[in-house]
CSV table of C-alpha atoms in Angstrom, one decimal:
chain,number,residue,atom,x,y,z
A,18,MET,CA,-0.1,0.1,0.0
A,19,THR,CA,1.2,3.5,-0.7
A,20,ASP,CA,0.2,6.9,1.0
A,21,LYS,CA,-2.0,7.4,-2.1
A,22,LEU,CA,-4.4,4.9,-0.7
A,23,GLU,CA,-6.6,5.7,2.3
A,24,SER,CA,-7.7,2.5,4.0
A,25,ASP,CA,-10.4,2.0,6.7
A,26,LEU,CA,-11.1,-1.7,6.6
A,27,ALA,CA,-13.4,-1.4,9.6
A,28,ALA,CA,-15.6,0.9,7.4
A,29,SER,CA,-15.2,-0.8,4.1
A,30,ARG,CA,-18.0,-2.6,2.2
A,31,ILE,CA,-15.8,-3.6,-0.7
A,32,ALA,CA,-12.0,-4.1,-0.5
A,33,VAL,CA,-9.9,-4.5,-3.7
A,34,ARG,CA,-6.5,-5.8,-3.5
A,35,ASN,CA,-3.8,-6.1,-6.4
A,36,MET,CA,-6.4,-6.3,-9.0
A,37,ASN,CA,-5.3,-6.9,-12.5
A,38,PHE,CA,-7.7,-7.3,-15.4
A,39,PHE,CA,-7.3,-8.6,-18.9
A,40,TYR,CA,-9.2,-8.8,-22.0
A,41,GLY,CA,-7.3,-11.6,-23.8
A,42,LYS,CA,-3.7,-10.3,-23.8
A,43,PHE,CA,-4.6,-6.7,-23.3
A,44,GLN,CA,-4.3,-5.5,-19.7
A,45,ALA,CA,-7.0,-3.1,-19.0
A,46,LEU,CA,-6.3,-2.5,-15.2
A,47,ARG,CA,-3.0,-2.7,-13.3
A,48,ASP,CA,-2.6,-3.2,-9.5
A,49,ILE,CA,-5.8,-1.7,-8.2
A,50,ASN,CA,-6.1,-1.2,-4.6
A,51,ILE,CA,-9.2,0.4,-3.0
A,52,ASP,CA,-11.5,0.4,-0.1
A,53,VAL,CA,-15.1,1.4,-0.8
A,54,ARG,CA,-16.9,2.5,2.3
A,55,SER,CA,-20.3,1.8,3.5
A,56,ASN,CA,-23.2,4.4,3.0
A,57,GLU,CA,-21.1,6.8,1.0
A,58,VAL,CA,-20.9,7.8,-2.7
A,59,THR,CA,-17.4,6.9,-4.3
A,60,ALA,CA,-17.0,8.6,-7.7
A,61,LEU,CA,-14.7,7.1,-10.3
A,62,ILE,CA,-13.2,9.8,-12.7
A,63,GLY,CA,-10.8,9.8,-15.5
A,64,PRO,CA,-10.5,10.3,-19.3
A,65,SER,CA,-12.3,7.8,-21.7
A,66,GLY,CA,-10.5,4.3,-21.9
A,67,CYS,CA,-8.9,4.6,-18.5
A,68,GLY,CA,-10.6,1.5,-17.2
A,69,LYS,CA,-13.4,3.0,-14.9
A,70,SER,CA,-16.1,1.1,-16.4
A,71,THR,CA,-14.3,-2.1,-16.6
A,72,PHE,CA,-13.3,-1.7,-12.9
A,73,LEU,CA,-17.1,-0.9,-12.1
A,74,ARG,CA,-18.2,-4.1,-13.8
A,75,ALA,CA,-15.8,-6.2,-12.1
A,76,LEU,CA,-17.2,-5.4,-8.8
A,77,ASN,CA,-20.3,-7.4,-9.6
A,78,ARG,CA,-18.8,-9.8,-12.2
A,79,MET,CA,-20.5,-8.4,-15.2
A,80,ASN,CA,-17.3,-9.0,-17.1
A,81,ASP,CA,-17.7,-12.6,-16.9
A,82,LEU,CA,-20.0,-12.3,-19.8
A,83,ILE,CA,-17.0,-11.6,-21.9
A,84,PRO,CA,-15.2,-14.9,-22.8
A,85,SER,CA,-11.6,-13.2,-23.0
A,86,ALA,CA,-12.0,-11.4,-19.6
A,87,ARG,CA,-9.6,-12.5,-16.6
A,88,VAL,CA,-9.1,-11.1,-13.3
A,89,GLU,CA,-6.2,-11.4,-10.9
A,90,GLY,CA,-6.0,-10.3,-7.2
A,91,THR,CA,-9.1,-10.3,-4.8
A,92,VAL,CA,-12.4,-8.3,-4.5
A,93,THR,CA,-14.1,-8.9,-1.1
A,94,LEU,CA,-17.6,-7.8,-0.2
A,95,ASP,CA,-18.0,-7.8,3.6
A,96,GLY,CA,-14.7,-9.8,3.7
A,97,ALA,CA,-15.8,-12.7,1.4
A,98,ASP,CA,-14.0,-13.0,-2.0
A,99,ILE,CA,-16.7,-12.5,-4.8
A,100,TYR,CA,-14.3,-14.4,-7.2
A,101,ALA,CA,-14.0,-17.4,-5.0
A,102,ARG,CA,-14.8,-20.7,-6.4
A,103,GLY,CA,-18.4,-21.5,-5.9
A,104,VAL,CA,-19.9,-18.0,-5.5
A,105,ASP,CA,-23.6,-17.8,-6.8
A,106,VAL,CA,-23.2,-15.0,-9.4
A,107,VAL,CA,-26.9,-14.4,-9.5
A,108,ALA,CA,-27.0,-13.9,-5.8
A,109,LEU,CA,-24.0,-11.6,-5.9
A,110,ARG,CA,-25.8,-9.3,-8.6
A,111,LYS,CA,-28.7,-9.2,-6.2
A,112,ARG,CA,-26.4,-7.8,-3.5
A,113,ILE,CA,-24.6,-5.4,-6.0
A,114,GLY,CA,-27.0,-4.0,-8.5
A,115,MET,CA,-26.1,-1.9,-11.5
A,116,VAL,CA,-27.6,1.0,-13.3
A,117,PHE,CA,-26.3,1.5,-16.9
A,118,GLN,CA,-25.2,4.6,-18.9
A,119,ARG,CA,-28.6,4.7,-20.8
A,120,PRO,CA,-31.9,3.9,-19.5
A,121,ASN,CA,-32.8,0.3,-20.4
A,122,PRO,CA,-36.4,-0.5,-19.3
A,123,PHE,CA,-37.7,-4.0,-20.2
A,124,PRO,CA,-40.4,-3.9,-23.0
A,125,MET,CA,-43.2,-4.3,-20.4
A,126,THR,CA,-45.4,-2.3,-18.1
A,127,ILE,CA,-43.8,0.1,-15.4
A,128,TRP,CA,-45.2,-2.4,-12.7
A,129,ASP,CA,-43.8,-5.5,-14.5
A,130,ASN,CA,-40.2,-3.7,-14.8
A,131,VAL,CA,-40.0,-3.1,-11.0
A,132,ALA,CA,-41.6,-6.6,-10.0
A,133,TYR,CA,-39.5,-8.6,-12.4
A,134,GLY,CA,-36.4,-9.1,-9.9
A,135,PRO,CA,-38.5,-10.1,-7.0
A,136,ARG,CA,-40.3,-12.5,-9.3
A,137,LEU,CA,-37.2,-13.9,-10.5
A,138,HIS,CA,-36.0,-14.6,-7.1
A,139,GLY,CA,-39.2,-16.5,-6.4
A,140,GLU,CA,-41.9,-13.9,-4.9
A,141,ARG,CA,-45.2,-14.8,-6.3
A,142,ASN,CA,-47.5,-13.0,-3.7
A,143,ARG,CA,-49.4,-10.2,-5.6
A,144,ALA,CA,-50.0,-8.1,-2.5
A,145,ARG,CA,-46.3,-8.4,-1.5
A,146,LEU,CA,-45.1,-7.5,-5.1
A,147,ASP,CA,-47.4,-4.4,-4.9
A,148,GLU,CA,-45.9,-3.4,-1.8
A,149,ILE,CA,-42.2,-3.9,-3.3
A,150,VAL,CA,-43.3,-1.8,-6.4
A,151,GLU,CA,-44.5,1.0,-4.4
A,152,LYS,CA,-41.8,1.1,-2.0
A,153,SER,CA,-39.1,0.9,-4.9
A,154,LEU,CA,-40.7,3.5,-6.9
A,155,THR,CA,-41.0,5.7,-3.9
A,156,ALA,CA,-37.5,5.3,-3.1
A,157,ALA,CA,-36.5,6.1,-6.6
A,158,ALA,CA,-38.7,9.4,-6.3
A,159,LEU,CA,-41.0,8.2,-9.2
A,160,TRP,CA,-44.0,6.9,-7.4
A,161,GLU,CA,-45.9,10.2,-7.4
A,162,GLU,CA,-45.5,10.6,-11.1
A,163,VAL,CA,-46.6,7.1,-12.2
A,164,LYS,CA,-48.8,5.6,-9.5
A,165,GLY,CA,-51.8,6.2,-11.7
A,166,SER,CA,-50.2,4.7,-14.8
A,167,LEU,CA,-48.5,1.4,-13.7
A,168,THR,CA,-50.1,-0.6,-16.4
A,169,LYS,CA,-48.4,1.7,-19.1
A,170,SER,CA,-45.6,0.8,-21.1
A,171,ALA,CA,-42.2,1.9,-19.5
A,172,PHE,CA,-41.4,3.2,-22.8
A,173,ASP,CA,-44.0,6.0,-22.5
A,174,LEU,CA,-41.8,7.6,-19.7
A,175,SER,CA,-39.3,10.4,-20.4
A,176,GLY,CA,-35.6,9.6,-20.3
A,177,GLY,CA,-35.2,10.9,-16.9
A,178,GLN,CA,-38.2,8.9,-15.7
A,179,GLN,CA,-37.0,5.7,-17.4
A,180,GLN,CA,-33.6,6.1,-15.6
A,181,ARG,CA,-35.3,6.4,-12.2
A,182,LEU,CA,-37.4,3.4,-13.1
A,183,CYS,CA,-34.2,1.4,-13.8
A,184,ILE,CA,-33.0,2.5,-10.4
A,185,ALA,CA,-36.4,1.3,-8.7
A,186,ARG,CA,-35.8,-2.0,-10.7
A,187,VAL,CA,-32.5,-2.4,-8.9
A,188,LEU,CA,-33.7,-1.4,-5.4
A,189,ALA,CA,-36.6,-3.9,-5.7
A,190,VAL,CA,-34.3,-6.8,-5.0
A,191,ASP,CA,-32.9,-5.1,-2.0
A,192,PRO,CA,-29.3,-4.6,-2.8
A,193,GLU,CA,-26.5,-3.5,-0.5
A,194,VAL,CA,-24.4,-1.7,-3.1
A,195,ILE,CA,-25.4,0.2,-6.3
A,196,LEU,CA,-23.1,0.7,-9.3
A,197,MET,CA,-23.8,3.5,-11.6
A,198,ASP,CA,-22.2,3.8,-14.9
A,199,GLU,CA,-22.6,7.4,-16.0
A,200,PRO,CA,-26.2,7.3,-15.1
A,201,CYS,CA,-26.8,10.9,-16.0
A,202,SER,CA,-24.8,11.1,-19.3
A,203,ALA,CA,-28.0,10.8,-21.6
A,204,LEU,CA,-30.2,13.0,-19.4
A,205,ASP,CA,-31.1,16.7,-19.5
A,206,PRO,CA,-29.9,19.0,-16.6
A,207,ASN,CA,-33.3,18.6,-14.9
A,208,SER,CA,-33.1,14.9,-14.8
A,209,THR,CA,-29.5,15.0,-13.8
A,210,TYR,CA,-30.5,17.0,-10.7
A,211,ARG,CA,-33.1,14.6,-9.8
A,212,ILE,CA,-30.7,11.6,-10.1
A,213,GLU,CA,-28.1,13.3,-8.1
A,214,GLN,CA,-30.7,14.2,-5.3
A,215,LEU,CA,-31.7,10.5,-5.3
A,216,MET,CA,-28.1,9.4,-4.7
A,217,ASP,CA,-28.0,11.8,-1.7
A,218,ASP,CA,-31.1,10.3,-0.3
A,219,MET,CA,-30.0,6.8,-1.0
A,220,LYS,CA,-26.7,6.7,0.5
A,221,SER,CA,-28.0,6.4,4.0
A,222,HIS,CA,-29.3,2.8,3.0
A,223,TYR,CA,-26.7,1.8,0.2
A,224,THR,CA,-23.1,1.9,-0.7
A,225,ILE,CA,-22.9,3.8,-4.1
A,226,ILE,CA,-20.2,3.8,-6.6
A,227,ILE,CA,-20.6,6.1,-9.6
A,228,VAL,CA,-18.5,6.4,-13.0
A,229,THR,CA,-18.7,10.0,-14.2
A,230,HIS,CA,-17.0,12.0,-16.7
A,231,ASN,CA,-18.6,15.2,-15.1
A,232,LEU,CA,-16.0,16.5,-12.5
A,233,GLN,CA,-18.5,18.9,-11.0
A,234,GLN,CA,-20.9,15.9,-10.6
A,235,ALA,CA,-18.1,14.0,-8.7
A,236,ALA,CA,-17.6,17.0,-6.5
A,237,ARG,CA,-21.3,17.4,-5.9
A,238,VAL,CA,-22.3,13.9,-5.1
A,239,SER,CA,-19.3,12.0,-3.7
A,240,GLU,CA,-17.6,11.7,-0.2
A,241,ARG,CA,-14.6,10.0,-2.0
A,242,THR,CA,-13.1,10.0,-5.4
A,243,ALA,CA,-10.8,7.8,-7.2
A,244,PHE,CA,-8.9,9.0,-10.4
A,245,PHE,CA,-8.1,6.3,-12.9
A,246,LEU,CA,-5.5,6.9,-15.8
A,247,LYS,CA,-4.4,4.2,-18.4
A,248,GLY,CA,-5.5,1.3,-16.4
A,249,GLU,CA,-4.2,2.5,-13.1
A,250,MET,CA,-5.8,4.1,-10.1
A,251,ILE,CA,-3.8,7.2,-9.4
A,252,GLU,CA,-5.2,8.1,-6.1
A,253,CYS,CA,-8.3,7.7,-4.0
A,254,ARG,CA,-9.1,10.2,-1.3
A,255,LYS,CA,-11.9,12.5,0.3
A,256,THR,CA,-13.4,14.2,-2.6
A,257,SER,CA,-12.7,17.9,-1.4
A,258,ASP,CA,-9.0,16.9,-0.7
A,259,LEU,CA,-8.5,15.3,-4.2
A,260,PHE,CA,-9.8,18.3,-6.1
A,261,ALA,CA,-8.2,20.9,-4.0
A,262,GLN,CA,-4.9,19.2,-3.0
A,263,PRO,CA,-4.1,16.2,-5.2
A,264,LEU,CA,-1.2,14.2,-4.3
A,265,ASP,CA,-0.2,13.4,-7.9
A,266,LYS,CA,0.5,15.7,-10.7
A,267,ARG,CA,-1.4,13.8,-13.2
A,268,THR,CA,-4.4,14.2,-11.0
A,269,GLU,CA,-3.9,17.8,-10.7
A,270,ASP,CA,-3.4,18.1,-14.4
A,271,TYR,CA,-6.7,16.2,-15.0
A,272,VAL,CA,-8.9,18.0,-12.5
A,273,GLN,CA,-7.5,21.4,-13.7
A,274,GLY,CA,-8.5,20.5,-17.2
A,275,ARG,CA,-5.2,20.3,-18.8
A,276,PHE,CA,-6.1,17.0,-20.4
A,277,GLY,CA,-8.9,14.5,-20.8
C-alpha cells in the first residue's frame, strides 16, 4: 500500500487488493487497491478508456459475460471474495446492483419492470409485489409521477423517468451496493439534478459507486473520489481533498482541465 491509498477496513464494504484485469492479452487494469466505504458515494473519474467502467463491472462480475476477460487479485464484499470458487453470481448481482449509462427499461409495463427482479427470485404473492413496487418507486422518487399509470409501457416515460425506473428496478431486489455507470450522461440537466438528489437520499441505506466524466458531478455527489488513468488508479481520497490538493501531478492536471 502507498500513502495514496486511504484504508479504513473497519468501515469498508468492498475491498480490492492487487487487481489486474485482462481482455485476452490486453491488460485493462493494473494493480488496483481501493476500499469502498459503507453508506457513501464513491466517484470514479478519469479520461475515456482509462478503465473506470471495466473496474465498475468487475465489482459484480458483469465482465464474466466476456469470454476473454480474466481477473487477478481479490475483490471482497464484507470480507468474502466475490471471485472465489462456488460463488453464486446471480445472488451476488442481487447484492450488488447496476444502473447503466442509458436507461434500459424492459419492454413491459412500469409495474412489471419493478416486479421483475423479485419475481425472478421467487416472490409470487401479488400483495407483496405491489408493496415492493410502491416502495421501490417511492425510493426512486418516481411513485407520485407514475402511481396512476403502472400498467402503461415503461417506454412511455421520459428519459429521466426511465432512468429512475431502472434505479427502482435495482432497489426492488434489496441490494446492498449500487453501481452506476455514467447514469446521467444521456439526461437533461433537470433529470440529472433529480438523479443526483436521489443518490444523496439513497446513500444512508446503500453504498454507491458512480462512474462519471463530469468532474462537477463528482464534486457534488461523492464523499470520496478515485482518479483512474491508463488502467491505473492514481489516487483515491476524500473528494474535497482530491480536487483541492491532489497528491499526484497527473491528478492535478486532469482536475484542472489540462487533459482529458
